[in-house]
Amino acid sequence: MSTKSHAGEATPPFWSTRYGIATTVALDNAAARSLHAYGEWAEQETTLLSALLDEGQTVLEFGGDFAAHALWMAQVVGPLGQVHLAEPRRIRFQQACANVAINGLDNVFTHPVWLGRGKGQASLASLTPAGRAGTDEKVRIATVDSLRLDALHLLKINLSHALVDVLAGAGETVRTHRPLIYARLTGLDEAQSEVDAIKALGYRVWSHVPYLYNADNHSGSDINIFPGMVQQNVIAAPADGRFEFADRLEL
Amino acid sequence: MACHATQGSSLKVSSPPPEKGHQALRRLALVAVLAPALAGCADAPDHAAEKTRRARQMRDVARMLDAMESSHPSVVVALNPTSGRRADAPPPRRSAALRKSDDTPPSRWRWPFVAGGGGLATLLAVFMRRRRRQRAPTTEAPSVAPFFAEATDATEATEAPIVAEPPPAPPVNPTWVYRKTSFETPGLHMIPSAVDLLVPKYDPALVDTDTGSTYLRAFLADAAAGHGPFLIGDMRCPRLRRADATPSHLLAWRDLLMAQVDDDGDDGRLARWILPSLEVELAGDLPHRDAVNRLAAIEDEARARNARTTHAEPAFAASLVSLRLARIARMSGATRLFALRALAAEGSGTNDACVLDAHIDVLLAWSSWSLAATASARLDDADAAARRLATFEGDWSARAQHRHGDIRARRAALHRASDGRHDLAEAQRLLDDAYERVPDPETALLAARTAERRARALPPKEAATACSDALVYAFLAEQHPAWRSDAIACRHDIQHLYESLPHDPSPTNDETP
């Protein structure tokens, strides 16, 4: 089974990735290109987070990335755990749902919402100023607290320009469950306010800078399509906890 | 005492009444015979006081003989210090005494002659006895200890009368005997070769065939020499430790193992057991992708070899643990986690001590690749497995104690430095106990590293004590070639740490108060 691209080349409908099957998508973003070229996305993130997760735990991920990480997280937490995936963009949400469905992940729950500081609707362009032209759409806004999760061990935020608002709407959940927080920083202008927002919740914050290219990638490709490219991420843990990330730079 | 009694007797008879002189002479003769005889026949002790007493005794006997020969009352009276006539009495002359003795009847002269003869015979006997004693070889070896004991006997020596004794002749070619004193340096409790599996003692329980299992071990030991690799741990399921072995050393071992790997005896079993670990070491020198492929091939070969053997190996899974962990270490992301889960699930329900010990290795490796609560959970699992390991007979309880100490030390690394002190102290206690049970260098090195970590977390004064503890353990571990390099590195770290501690300035003579 194959589909025809605009150039007339036959493309397979699925990509075989490290943690399951993924539907073929347009290569207009880094995650899609990585899945296509390497069969994985941000594997160094996975290396860190898989050392933190355990069976029976609950994860909330904001920004689906085609469920690339939901595939492995669902296996890590197992049938007793849960993975909640929030994706506000309509097509991206559907693509993520497709990947969840074709991999038979019963413990993954998808939510077509933008996680913010309140409830309502807004245009995506107003929420993500760096969005590409022509991609604007109306999205539904909800808070983390409104999801009423029974447990939360990891809050993973992939979308830029979202961290401060997500935390603003997650006050009760964070106070109750004290999850680990892993987030991608937006950029130079907002990094300080985002880190301060995490610390305001009583957390300690460490830096994590994973390379996008993994030499030991699933496809065995030696071609680095992300030369020198890293993500500026942070991992945060409650300050009243006993654990240390001694080999990380604390911010 | 004999000397005093003799002198006393002579004093009593020195001024006898005229009518009792005959009886007095008879008594004197009897005493003169018996006293020297007793003194001469007694086995005198060899010390200065006894020699002094003997000299005085001889002098008294000589005086008595002179007195008997003279038998002049004035001479005898002169011996009495209480007599006031001594100054008035003329000096005795031997000729006069002899003339006067001619006047005595023969019956009175019989006893003095008997006494004098007896005394002379006694003196002769004593003299001959002493000559023999001097010629006889000494049975006791010379010792330096009496020279040091002189000081303690000084008081007794000063109380004894000073007698001019000839200095003892120095012995020729003395044999020195060193006796223990309170000043000697206490011996260091050191096990030169705590775990030496290369030349094991014969144990019928471990030998299944007539060929025995020592041949391969002996060949491997020859090939290892002092650089390695080495076999460590339990004899039934030894672990490979590379130490300072180069690839050529590993290849020499592989040739030996490959020659025995299809043998049905103990040598074959040992070869099949060690070979996967050896291949892992060799694969470690390959590039990443080549190593991954080679490790997969090694596992296939090991499984095929085990399938060909006539006797099932109950602990076969344990022999593959190091191989599978090496493969897992080359994985990334969640793939590693899933592989660890599968491997841990295989060994969790085992009833074999070797497999259970290998299962703890898996859990500890898993913990090392985990963080925070997940790592702590794996350490909990490892602790539970170590408790099960302690129930096995033999040295497994000590091994379990080693594991508990290791786990506790790893737990300390998950916490903040201030929170980890208690865990490190408890780990140190467990490792001390494990080393006391079975003093193996692996435990010693772990205890040294734990003490070093404690020292880094403690205040300076307590840190210095922890450093000294760590140094002792590092020194003990250094005695075994399999652990020497790591132990030396550990010792250097400890020394650097100790030198970096802020020491209190010690007072010197140059400082003014």
mmCIF file of N, CA and C in Angstrom, chain A residues 18-19 43 46-48 50-55 72 75-77 204 214-217 220-222 239-245, chain B residues 288-289 292 330-338 341 366 369-378 413-417 419 423:
data_model
loop_
_atom_site.group_PDB
_atom_site.id
_atom_site.type_symbol
_atom_site.label_atom_id
_atom_site.label_comp_id
_atom_site.label_asym_id
_atom_site.label_seq_id
_atom_site.Cartn_x
_atom_site.Cartn_y
_atom_site.Cartn_z
ATOM 1 N N ARG A 18 11.154 3.574 15.956
ATOM 2 C CA ARG A 18 11.762 2.784 17.035
ATOM 3 C C ARG A 18 10.710 2.185 17.965
ATOM 4 N N TYR A 19 9.632 2.906 18.181
ATOM 5 C CA TYR A 19 8.663 2.456 19.189
ATOM 6 C C TYR A 19 7.303 2.098 18.602
ATOM 7 N N GLU A 43 15.477 11.594 20.496
ATOM 8 C CA GLU A 43 15.753 10.378 21.262
ATOM 9 C C GLU A 43 16.502 10.673 22.570
ATOM 10 N N THR A 46 14.145 11.142 25.178
ATOM 11 C CA THR A 46 13.624 9.840 25.606
ATOM 12 C C THR A 46 14.579 9.158 26.578
ATOM 13 N N THR A 47 15.872 9.278 26.298
ATOM 14 C CA THR A 47 16.858 8.647 27.176
ATOM 15 C C THR A 47 16.737 9.190 28.599
ATOM 16 N N LEU A 48 16.577 10.495 28.716
ATOM 17 C CA LEU A 48 16.457 11.078 30.050
ATOM 18 C C LEU A 48 15.131 10.707 30.708
ATOM 19 N N SER A 50 12.981 8.329 30.067
ATOM 20 C CA SER A 50 12.745 6.913 30.363
ATOM 21 C C SER A 50 13.471 6.481 31.631
ATOM 22 N N ALA A 51 14.464 7.266 32.050
ATOM 23 C CA ALA A 51 15.125 6.983 33.326
ATOM 24 C C ALA A 51 14.325 7.504 34.510
ATOM 25 N N LEU A 52 13.289 8.276 34.222
ATOM 26 C CA LEU A 52 12.487 8.861 35.298
ATOM 27 C C LEU A 52 11.134 8.191 35.451
ATOM 28 N N LEU A 53 10.661 7.590 34.377
ATOM 29 C CA LEU A 53 9.315 7.016 34.413
ATOM 30 C C LEU A 53 9.347 5.560 34.860
ATOM 31 N N ASP A 54 8.231 5.150 35.411
ATOM 32 C CA ASP A 54 8.119 3.765 35.858
ATOM 33 C C ASP A 54 6.705 3.273 35.582
ATOM 34 N N GLU A 55 6.535 2.003 35.756
ATOM 35 C CA GLU A 55 5.219 1.409 35.486
ATOM 36 C C GLU A 55 4.169 1.983 36.433
ATOM 37 N N TRP A 72 6.331 5.505 23.131
ATOM 38 C CA TRP A 72 7.203 4.833 24.110
ATOM 39 C C TRP A 72 6.719 5.050 25.545
ATOM 40 N N GLN A 75 4.242 2.513 26.613
ATOM 41 C CA GLN A 75 4.828 1.208 26.959
ATOM 42 C C GLN A 75 5.541 1.253 28.305
ATOM 43 N N VAL A 76 6.131 2.396 28.599
ATOM 44 C CA VAL A 76 6.869 2.495 29.865
ATOM 45 C C VAL A 76 5.910 2.457 31.056
ATOM 46 N N VAL A 77 4.848 3.216 30.994
ATOM 47 C CA VAL A 77 3.942 3.246 32.147
ATOM 48 C C VAL A 77 3.080 1.986 32.206
ATOM 49 N N ARG A 204 12.975 23.130 41.790
ATOM 50 C CA ARG A 204 14.351 23.373 41.352
ATOM 51 C C ARG A 204 14.426 23.009 39.867
ATOM 52 N N ASN A 214 20.819 11.663 16.698
ATOM 53 C CA ASN A 214 21.301 10.560 17.514
ATOM 54 C C ASN A 214 22.090 9.621 16.605
ATOM 55 N N ALA A 215 23.376 9.492 16.877
ATOM 56 C CA ALA A 215 24.236 8.666 16.017
ATOM 57 C C ALA A 215 23.772 7.213 15.994
ATOM 58 N N ASP A 216 23.197 6.781 17.107
ATOM 59 C CA ASP A 216 22.710 5.405 17.180
ATOM 60 C C ASP A 216 21.220 5.375 16.844
ATOM 61 N N ASN A 217 20.868 6.032 15.772
ATOM 62 C CA ASN A 217 19.439 6.154 15.454
ATOM 63 C C ASN A 217 18.882 4.840 14.926
ATOM 64 N N GLY A 220 19.819 3.731 11.458
ATOM 65 C CA GLY A 220 21.242 3.518 11.211
ATOM 66 C C GLY A 220 21.813 4.507 10.222
ATOM 67 N N SER A 221 21.206 5.678 10.158
ATOM 68 C CA SER A 221 21.662 6.676 9.196
ATOM 69 C C SER A 221 22.842 7.461 9.755
ATOM 70 N N ASP A 222 23.845 7.634 8.910
ATOM 71 C CA ASP A 222 25.005 8.428 9.309
ATOM 72 C C ASP A 222 24.873 9.887 8.892
ATOM 73 N N ALA A 239 11.346 21.230 45.055
ATOM 74 C CA ALA A 239 12.503 21.572 45.887
ATOM 75 C C ALA A 239 12.487 20.826 47.210
ATOM 76 N N ASP A 240 11.320 20.414 47.646
ATOM 77 C CA ASP A 240 11.259 19.687 48.911
ATOM 78 C C ASP A 240 11.501 18.181 48.729
ATOM 79 N N GLY A 241 11.781 17.781 47.514
ATOM 80 C CA GLY A 241 12.107 16.381 47.273
ATOM 81 C C GLY A 241 13.537 16.079 47.672
ATOM 82 N N ARG A 242 13.894 14.804 47.680
ATOM 83 C CA ARG A 242 15.223 14.397 48.135
ATOM 84 C C ARG A 242 16.178 14.155 46.972
ATOM 85 N N PHE A 243 15.690 14.320 45.753
ATOM 86 C CA PHE A 243 16.497 13.846 44.633
ATOM 87 C C PHE A 243 17.310 14.961 43.992
ATOM 88 N N GLU A 244 18.420 14.507 43.418
ATOM 89 C CA GLU A 244 19.363 15.411 42.790
ATOM 90 C C GLU A 244 19.566 14.997 41.336
ATOM 91 N N PHE A 245 19.789 16.004 40.486
ATOM 92 C CA PHE A 245 20.284 15.743 39.132
ATOM 93 C C PHE A 245 21.687 16.341 39.098
ATOM 94 N N HIS B 288 31.287 1.238 17.702
ATOM 95 C CA HIS B 288 29.954 1.029 18.267
ATOM 96 C C HIS B 288 29.118 0.020 17.474
ATOM 97 N N ARG B 289 28.979 0.254 16.196
ATOM 98 C CA ARG B 289 28.095 -0.617 15.408
ATOM 99 C C ARG B 289 28.670 -2.028 15.299
ATOM 100 N N VAL B 292 28.013 -3.820 18.510
ATOM 101 C CA VAL B 292 26.615 -4.260 18.628
ATOM 102 C C VAL B 292 26.403 -5.559 17.847
ATOM 103 N N ARG B 330 24.598 -0.454 25.101
ATOM 104 C CA ARG B 330 24.755 0.203 23.804
ATOM 105 C C ARG B 330 23.414 0.632 23.224
ATOM 106 N N MET B 331 22.352 0.400 23.953
ATOM 107 C CA MET B 331 21.035 0.852 23.503
ATOM 108 C C MET B 331 20.782 2.267 24.017
ATOM 109 N N SER B 332 19.729 2.872 23.495
ATOM 110 C CA SER B 332 19.409 4.232 23.925
ATOM 111 C C SER B 332 17.919 4.332 24.201
ATOM 112 N N GLY B 333 17.579 5.412 24.891
ATOM 113 C CA GLY B 333 16.180 5.721 25.116
ATOM 114 C C GLY B 333 15.423 4.623 25.830
ATOM 115 N N ALA B 334 14.172 4.511 25.443
ATOM 116 C CA ALA B 334 13.306 3.535 26.082
ATOM 117 C C ALA B 334 13.629 2.116 25.649
ATOM 118 N N THR B 335 14.334 1.953 24.547
ATOM 119 C CA THR B 335 14.730 0.619 24.104
ATOM 120 C C THR B 335 15.540 -0.073 25.190
ATOM 121 N N ARG B 336 16.442 0.677 25.801
ATOM 122 C CA ARG B 336 17.243 0.133 26.896
ATOM 123 C C ARG B 336 16.349 -0.281 28.063
ATOM 124 N N LEU B 337 15.379 0.579 28.350
ATOM 125 C CA LEU B 337 14.484 0.274 29.466
ATOM 126 C C LEU B 337 13.708 -1.014 29.218
ATOM 127 N N PHE B 338 13.208 -1.172 28.010
ATOM 128 C CA PHE B 338 12.438 -2.377 27.714
ATOM 129 C C PHE B 338 13.317 -3.629 27.781
ATOM 130 N N ARG B 341 13.919 -4.488 31.395
ATOM 131 C CA ARG B 341 12.742 -5.123 31.993
ATOM 132 C C ARG B 341 12.677 -6.602 31.634
ATOM 133 N N TRP B 366 20.330 -1.303 36.020
ATOM 134 C CA TRP B 366 19.076 -0.589 35.738
ATOM 135 C C TRP B 366 18.975 0.667 36.603
ATOM 136 N N TRP B 369 21.047 3.499 35.395
ATOM 137 C CA TRP B 369 20.537 4.185 34.212
ATOM 138 C C TRP B 369 19.211 4.880 34.501
ATOM 139 N N SER B 370 18.799 4.882 35.756
ATOM 140 C CA SER B 370 17.538 5.524 36.128
ATOM 141 C C SER B 370 17.824 6.729 37.016
ATOM 142 N N LEU B 371 16.782 7.501 37.249
ATOM 143 C CA LEU B 371 16.927 8.705 38.057
ATOM 144 C C LEU B 371 15.819 8.755 39.098
ATOM 145 N N ALA B 372 16.136 9.468 40.167
ATOM 146 C CA ALA B 372 15.141 9.822 41.171
ATOM 147 C C ALA B 372 14.395 8.592 41.700
ATOM 148 N N ALA B 373 13.073 8.695 41.742
ATOM 149 C CA ALA B 373 12.269 7.644 42.365
ATOM 150 C C ALA B 373 12.381 6.322 41.618
ATOM 151 N N THR B 374 12.584 6.380 40.315
ATOM 152 C CA THR B 374 12.712 5.149 39.543
ATOM 153 C C THR B 374 13.982 4.397 39.939
ATOM 154 N N ALA B 375 15.068 5.124 40.104
ATOM 155 C CA ALA B 375 16.306 4.488 40.542
ATOM 156 C C ALA B 375 16.156 3.917 41.947
ATOM 157 N N SER B 376 15.466 4.654 42.792
ATOM 158 C CA SER B 376 15.257 4.177 44.156
ATOM 159 C C SER B 376 14.427 2.892 44.172
ATOM 160 N N ALA B 377 13.447 2.830 43.284
ATOM 161 C CA ALA B 377 12.615 1.623 43.208
ATOM 162 C C ALA B 377 13.442 0.408 42.785
ATOM 163 N N ARG B 378 14.386 0.611 41.849
ATOM 164 C CA ARG B 378 15.230 -0.517 41.422
ATOM 165 C C ARG B 378 16.156 -0.946 42.556
ATOM 166 N N ALA B 413 23.777 8.260 46.692
ATOM 167 C CA ALA B 413 24.063 9.112 45.531
ATOM 168 C C ALA B 413 22.795 9.735 44.968
ATOM 169 N N LEU B 414 21.638 9.188 45.298
ATOM 170 C CA LEU B 414 20.386 9.730 44.777
ATOM 171 C C LEU B 414 19.925 10.949 45.568
ATOM 172 N N HIS B 415 20.494 11.111 46.758
ATOM 173 C CA HIS B 415 20.022 12.175 47.644
ATOM 174 C C HIS B 415 20.993 13.343 47.649
ATOM 175 N N ARG B 416 20.552 14.397 48.272
ATOM 176 C CA ARG B 416 21.456 15.509 48.493
ATOM 177 C C ARG B 416 22.573 15.062 49.433
ATOM 178 N N ALA B 417 23.680 15.800 49.368
ATOM 179 C CA ALA B 417 24.854 15.414 50.155
ATOM 180 C C ALA B 417 24.526 15.303 51.633
ATOM 181 N N ASP B 419 21.641 14.661 52.987
ATOM 182 C CA ASP B 419 20.761 13.523 53.251
ATOM 183 C C ASP B 419 21.479 12.192 53.035
ATOM 184 N N ASP B 423 23.070 7.344 54.802
ATOM 185 C CA ASP B 423 23.162 6.166 53.935
ATOM 186 C C ASP B 423 24.610 5.712 53.790
#
